GROMACS .gro file of C-alpha atoms in nm:
model
  260
    1MET     CA    1  -8.351  27.593 -10.842
    2ILE     CA    2  -8.707  27.714 -10.791
    3THR     CA    3  -8.922  27.409 -10.714
    4THR     CA    4  -9.245  27.597 -10.640
    5ASP     CA    5  -9.459  27.813 -10.863
    6PRO     CA    6  -9.242  28.122 -10.931
    7HIS     CA    7  -9.552  28.339 -10.899
    8GLU     CA    8  -9.554  28.254 -10.526
    9SER     CA    9  -9.202  28.393 -10.473
   10SER     CA   10  -9.287  28.762 -10.511
   11ALA     CA   11  -9.321  28.837 -10.138
   12ALA     CA   12  -9.004  28.646 -10.045
   13TYR     CA   13  -8.816  28.832 -10.320
   14VAL     CA   14  -8.932  29.173 -10.193
   15LEU     CA   15  -8.830  29.076  -9.837
   16HIS     CA   16  -8.485  28.952  -9.960
   17ALA     CA   17  -8.569  28.606  -9.828
   18LEU     CA   18  -8.475  28.403 -10.139
   19PRO     CA   19  -8.143  28.216 -10.162
   20ASP     CA   20  -7.909  28.359 -10.425
   21GLU     CA   21  -7.981  28.090 -10.686
   22GLU     CA   22  -8.359  28.120 -10.645
   23ARG     CA   23  -8.334  28.499 -10.651
   24ARG     CA   24  -8.149  28.490 -10.985
   25GLU     CA   25  -8.399  28.243 -11.130
   26PHE     CA   26  -8.693  28.452 -11.010
   27GLU     CA   27  -8.540  28.767 -11.162
   28ALA     CA   28  -8.501  28.583 -11.493
   29HIS     CA   29  -8.866  28.472 -11.471
   30MET     CA   30  -8.980  28.821 -11.372
   31ALA     CA   31  -8.812  28.971 -11.680
   32GLU     CA   32  -9.066  28.781 -11.892
   33CYS     CA   33  -9.366  28.796 -11.654
   34GLU     CA   34  -9.555  29.123 -11.639
   35SER     CA   35  -9.787  29.009 -11.358
   36CYS     CA   36  -9.490  28.926 -11.132
   37ARG     CA   37  -9.325  29.260 -11.209
   38ARG     CA   38  -9.647  29.439 -11.119
   39GLU     CA   39  -9.693  29.237 -10.800
   40VAL     CA   40  -9.334  29.303 -10.689
   41ALA     CA   41  -9.380  29.676 -10.749
   42ASP     CA   42  -9.705  29.677 -10.549
   43LEU     CA   43  -9.551  29.476 -10.264
   44ARG     CA   44  -9.254  29.711 -10.248
   45GLN     CA   45  -9.487  30.010 -10.226
   46THR     CA   46  -9.691  29.846  -9.950
   47ALA     CA   47  -9.377  29.742  -9.759
   48ALA     CA   48  -9.249  30.099  -9.780
   49LEU     CA   49  -9.578  30.233  -9.642
   50ILE     CA   50  -9.571  29.980  -9.358
   51GLY     CA   51  -9.209  30.066  -9.283
   52ARG     CA   52  -9.296  30.432  -9.245
   53SER     CA   53  -9.599  30.357  -9.033
   54THR     CA   54  -9.407  30.131  -8.790
   55ALA     CA   55  -9.093  30.342  -8.765
   56GLU     CA   56  -9.255  30.574  -8.514
   57THR     CA   57  -9.182  30.503  -8.147
   58PRO     CA   58  -9.417  30.538  -7.854
   59PRO     CA   59  -9.426  30.903  -7.733
   60ASP     CA   60  -9.189  30.975  -7.443
   61ALA     CA   61  -9.441  31.205  -7.274
   62LEU     CA   62  -9.322  31.132  -6.922
   63ARG     CA   63  -8.966  31.253  -6.979
   64ALA     CA   64  -9.074  31.559  -7.175
   65ARG     CA   65  -9.325  31.666  -6.910
   66VAL     CA   66  -9.085  31.606  -6.622
   67LEU     CA   67  -8.817  31.814  -6.793
   68GLY     CA   68  -9.074  32.083  -6.864
   69GLN     CA   69  -9.177  32.081  -6.499
   70VAL     CA   70  -8.814  32.122  -6.391
   71ALA     CA   71  -8.760  32.405  -6.636
   72THR     CA   72  -9.055  32.604  -6.501
   73THR     CA   73  -9.000  32.538  -6.129
   74PRO     CA   74  -8.829  32.828  -5.946
   75GLN     CA   75  -8.492  32.724  -5.804
   76ASP     CA   76  -8.322  32.851  -5.487
   77PRO     CA   77  -8.080  33.132  -5.577
   78GLU     CA   78  -7.710  33.068  -5.536
   79PRO     CA   79  -7.562  33.247  -5.233
   80ASP     CA   80  -7.371  33.560  -5.316
   81PRO     CA   81  -7.004  33.474  -5.257
   82GLY     CA   82  -6.936  33.836  -5.168
   83THR     CA   83  -7.182  33.843  -4.880
   84GLY     CA   84  -7.137  33.496  -4.725
   85ALA     CA   85  -7.414  33.243  -4.691
   86ALA     CA   86  -7.406  33.219  -4.312
   87ARG     CA   87  -7.397  33.588  -4.227
   88ASP     CA   88  -7.627  33.692  -3.942
   89PRO     CA   89  -7.896  33.919  -4.086
   90GLY     CA   90  -7.879  34.135  -3.773
   91PRO     CA   91  -8.160  34.283  -3.572
   92ARG     CA   92  -8.503  34.320  -3.736
   93ALA     CA   93  -8.697  34.637  -3.708
   94GLY     CA   94  -8.984  34.621  -3.462
   95THR     CA   95  -8.865  34.310  -3.277
   96GLY     CA   96  -8.694  34.270  -2.948
   97ARG     CA   97  -8.482  33.974  -3.062
   98PRO     CA   98  -8.211  34.020  -3.323
   99GLY     CA   99  -8.281  33.806  -3.637
  100ARG     CA  100  -8.488  33.525  -3.473
  101ARG     CA  101  -8.840  33.395  -3.545
  102SER     CA  102  -9.066  33.297  -3.260
  103PRO     CA  103  -9.059  32.920  -3.184
  104VAL     CA  104  -9.433  32.885  -3.256
  105ARG     CA  105  -9.407  33.057  -3.594
  106ALA     CA  106  -9.101  32.854  -3.689
  107LEU     CA  107  -9.282  32.531  -3.595
  108LYS     CA  108  -9.584  32.627  -3.807
  109LEU     CA  109  -9.362  32.704  -4.105
  110ALA     CA  110  -9.181  32.373  -4.068
  111LEU     CA  111  -9.508  32.179  -4.047
  112ALA     CA  112  -9.651  32.362  -4.348
  113ALA     CA  113  -9.337  32.291  -4.550
  114SER     CA  114  -9.345  31.922  -4.453
  115VAL     CA  115  -9.711  31.886  -4.551
  116ALA     CA  116  -9.645  32.062  -4.883
  117VAL     CA  117  -9.354  31.829  -4.960
  118ILE     CA  118  -9.562  31.520  -4.877
  119LEU     CA  119  -9.852  31.637  -5.096
  120VAL     CA  120  -9.621  31.719  -5.386
  121CYS     CA  121  -9.446  31.382  -5.356
  122LEU     CA  122  -9.774  31.191  -5.342
  123GLY     CA  123  -9.913  31.384  -5.638
  124LEU     CA  124  -9.595  31.342  -5.844
  125ALA     CA  125  -9.576  30.971  -5.763
  126GLY     CA  126  -9.936  30.919  -5.877
  127TRP     CA  127  -9.878  31.123  -6.192
  128GLN     CA  128  -9.558  30.934  -6.275
  129HIS     CA  129  -9.735  30.601  -6.221
  130ARG     CA  130 -10.013  30.699  -6.463
  131GLU     CA  131  -9.763  30.828  -6.719
  132ALA     CA  132  -9.551  30.512  -6.692
  133SER     CA  133  -9.860  30.291  -6.730
  134ASP     CA  134  -9.968  30.487  -7.039
  135ALA     CA  135  -9.618  30.460  -7.188
  136ARG     CA  136  -9.608  30.083  -7.129
  137ALA     CA  137  -9.951  30.041  -7.288
  138SER     CA  138  -9.840  30.246  -7.591
  139ALA     CA  139  -9.523  30.040  -7.626
  140ARG     CA  140  -9.718  29.714  -7.614
  141HIS     CA  141  -9.960  29.848  -7.877
  142TYR     CA  142  -9.679  29.946  -8.115
  143GLU     CA  143  -9.492  29.618  -8.064
  144GLN     CA  144  -9.805  29.410  -8.127
  145ARG     CA  145  -9.894  29.613  -8.435
  146GLN     CA  146  -9.545  29.574  -8.581
  147ALA     CA  147  -9.546  29.200  -8.508
  148ASN     CA  148  -9.880  29.157  -8.687
  149LEU     CA  149  -9.766  29.360  -8.988
  150THR     CA  150  -9.448  29.154  -9.012
  151LYS     CA  151  -9.649  28.832  -8.975
  152VAL     CA  152  -9.873  28.906  -9.273
  153LEU     CA  153  -9.584  29.018  -9.495
  154THR     CA  154  -9.379  28.704  -9.426
  155ALA     CA  155  -9.666  28.454  -9.451
  156PRO     CA  156  -9.612  28.188  -9.721
  157ASP     CA  157  -9.954  28.261  -9.875
  158VAL     CA  158  -9.935  28.641  -9.863
  159ARG     CA  159 -10.140  28.804 -10.139
  160LEU     CA  160 -10.180  29.160 -10.258
  161ALA     CA  161 -10.490  29.310 -10.417
  162SER     CA  162 -10.535  29.672 -10.530
  163GLN     CA  163 -10.827  29.880 -10.649
  164GLY     CA  164 -10.892  30.240 -10.749
  165LEU     CA  165 -11.138  30.438 -10.538
  166VAL     CA  166 -11.318  30.769 -10.590
  167GLU     CA  167 -11.136  31.088 -10.689
  168GLY     CA  168 -10.817  30.907 -10.790
  169ALA     CA  169 -10.758  30.746 -10.451
  170THR     CA  170 -10.625  30.391 -10.433
  171ALA     CA  171 -10.649  30.106 -10.185
  172SER     CA  172 -10.431  29.795 -10.151
  173VAL     CA  173 -10.497  29.498  -9.925
  174THR     CA  174 -10.211  29.271  -9.820
  175PHE     CA  175 -10.352  28.957  -9.660
  176SER     CA  176 -10.281  28.602  -9.552
  177ARG     CA  177 -10.563  28.358  -9.500
  178SER     CA  178 -10.337  28.115  -9.313
  179GLU     CA  179 -10.249  28.392  -9.062
  180ASP     CA  180 -10.603  28.535  -9.075
  181THR     CA  181 -10.452  28.883  -9.101
  182ALA     CA  182 -10.492  29.171  -9.346
  183THR     CA  183 -10.369  29.528  -9.385
  184LEU     CA  184 -10.528  29.811  -9.583
  185ALA     CA  185 -10.300  30.072  -9.743
  186VAL     CA  186 -10.471  30.383  -9.883
  187SER     CA  187 -10.346  30.694 -10.059
  188GLY     CA  188 -10.513  30.999 -10.205
  189LEU     CA  189 -10.827  31.000  -9.989
  190PRO     CA  190 -10.961  31.351  -9.917
  191ARG     CA  191 -10.974  31.491  -9.565
  192LEU     CA  192 -11.317  31.453  -9.404
  193PRO     CA  193 -11.499  31.717  -9.199
  194GLU     CA  194 -11.524  31.696  -8.820
  195GLY     CA  195 -11.756  31.420  -8.702
  196ARG     CA  196 -11.685  31.186  -8.997
  197THR     CA  197 -11.437  30.903  -9.044
  198TYR     CA  198 -11.342  30.632  -9.291
  199GLU     CA  199 -11.441  30.276  -9.200
  200ALA     CA  200 -11.324  29.949  -9.357
  201TRP     CA  201 -11.547  29.645  -9.401
  202PHE     CA  202 -11.490  29.277  -9.472
  203MET     CA  203 -11.749  29.167  -9.729
  204ASP     CA  204 -11.850  28.818  -9.615
  205ASP     CA  205 -12.105  28.660  -9.851
  206GLY     CA  206 -12.226  29.009  -9.936
  207THR     CA  207 -12.262  29.111  -9.570
  208PRO     CA  208 -12.039  29.397  -9.450
  209VAL     CA  209 -11.853  29.324  -9.124
  210PRO     CA  210 -11.672  29.613  -8.947
  211ALA     CA  211 -11.294  29.584  -8.998
  212GLY     CA  212 -11.157  29.902  -8.841
  213LEU     CA  213 -11.146  30.281  -8.863
  214LEU     CA  214 -10.906  30.510  -9.048
  215SER     CA  215 -10.833  30.869  -8.955
  216ARG     CA  216 -11.045  31.136  -9.121
  217ASP     CA  217 -10.727  31.265  -9.289
  218PRO     CA  218 -10.553  30.938  -9.380
  219GLY     CA  219 -10.313  31.069  -9.646
  220ARG     CA  220 -10.091  30.766  -9.704
  221GLN     CA  221 -10.181  30.526  -9.426
  222VAL     CA  222 -10.155  30.155  -9.350
  223THR     CA  223 -10.419  30.008  -9.119
  224LEU     CA  224 -10.410  29.664  -8.962
  225LEU     CA  225 -10.765  29.543  -9.016
  226LYS     CA  226 -10.958  29.408  -8.720
  227GLY     CA  227 -11.164  29.093  -8.707
  228THR     CA  228 -11.123  28.774  -8.902
  229LEU     CA  229 -11.093  28.717  -9.275
  230ASP     CA  230 -11.310  28.404  -9.274
  231ASN     CA  231 -11.470  28.387  -9.619
  232ALA     CA  232 -11.429  28.757  -9.696
  233SER     CA  233 -11.438  28.817 -10.069
  234ALA     CA  234 -11.352  29.188 -10.058
  235VAL     CA  235 -11.258  29.483  -9.837
  236ALA     CA  236 -11.483  29.786  -9.878
  237LEU     CA  237 -11.444  30.143  -9.755
  238SER     CA  238 -11.713  30.395  -9.662
  239VAL     CA  239 -11.755  30.730  -9.486
  240GLU     CA  240 -11.924  30.697  -9.147
  241PRO     CA  241 -11.999  30.907  -8.838
  242ALA     CA  242 -11.708  30.947  -8.595
  243GLY     CA  243 -11.671  30.630  -8.391
  244GLY     CA  244 -11.788  30.410  -8.678
  245SER     CA  245 -12.107  30.220  -8.755
  246THR     CA  246 -12.224  29.861  -8.722
  247SER     CA  247 -12.325  29.865  -9.090
  248PRO     CA  248 -12.253  30.113  -9.372
  249THR     CA  249 -12.469  30.426  -9.369
  250THR     CA  250 -12.334  30.561  -9.700
  251VAL     CA  251 -12.256  30.420 -10.043
  252PRO     CA  252 -11.909  30.258 -10.029
  253LEU     CA  253 -11.626  30.449 -10.196
  254GLY     CA  254 -11.511  30.123 -10.349
  255ALA     CA  255 -11.411  29.767 -10.270
  256VAL     CA  256 -11.092  29.565 -10.316
  257PRO     CA  257 -11.170  29.208 -10.430
  258LEU     CA  258 -10.973  28.942 -10.241
  259PRO     CA  259 -10.866  28.644 -10.452
  260THR     CA  260 -10.917  28.306 -10.290
   0.00000   0.00000   0.00000
């Protein structure tokens, strides 16, 4: 039996975290509660967006580039079985010794080959180290991002707020004050020209605080907002120069009020 306010069970219901009895009771309540039906629909949409955004894996650039390097590197030809690999090439024209290099020239070739191999090995080792470091950093970034998104969705006080923006675009903020974490999901925003980007802001007592950048062509995107919620009453969105601003330089496209 549901012992808490059924309106607080929406997130757990969407995440299939309710026991069977509580799930049935919540579904019975939801059949008569329009606000819960709307919140469940919004949470499902946000969860779907987050699922798509976290399903991507860190790029395996190292393997792809190594395979590409192998594919474009000339290989030694296979010996012709009809001629024999160890056949003596015979006398060379213009030399007094049949099929032999001078010792000095052979030594120079051997030294040059050794130096080339050492340089290639050193260069490849350094390149592989950089690629591996980049891959590890990317993996840590994706893992941390997914952990934070999961944390806000499973928080006991998770809330969802939505608001229409300009030109039919929409924005939804999923947030937890106990976890001090928030995500911004947008859809329908137009692509910006080069040198411009979308920037999110926490509105704290009327003062905008930078909360992260979106791509200039966000499409349907979920962004884990940076900074702390504190007493933020809304999340606003504006168009800023590439790299972002310390305070808005244009009129905000809209703001999503955050209930307390």
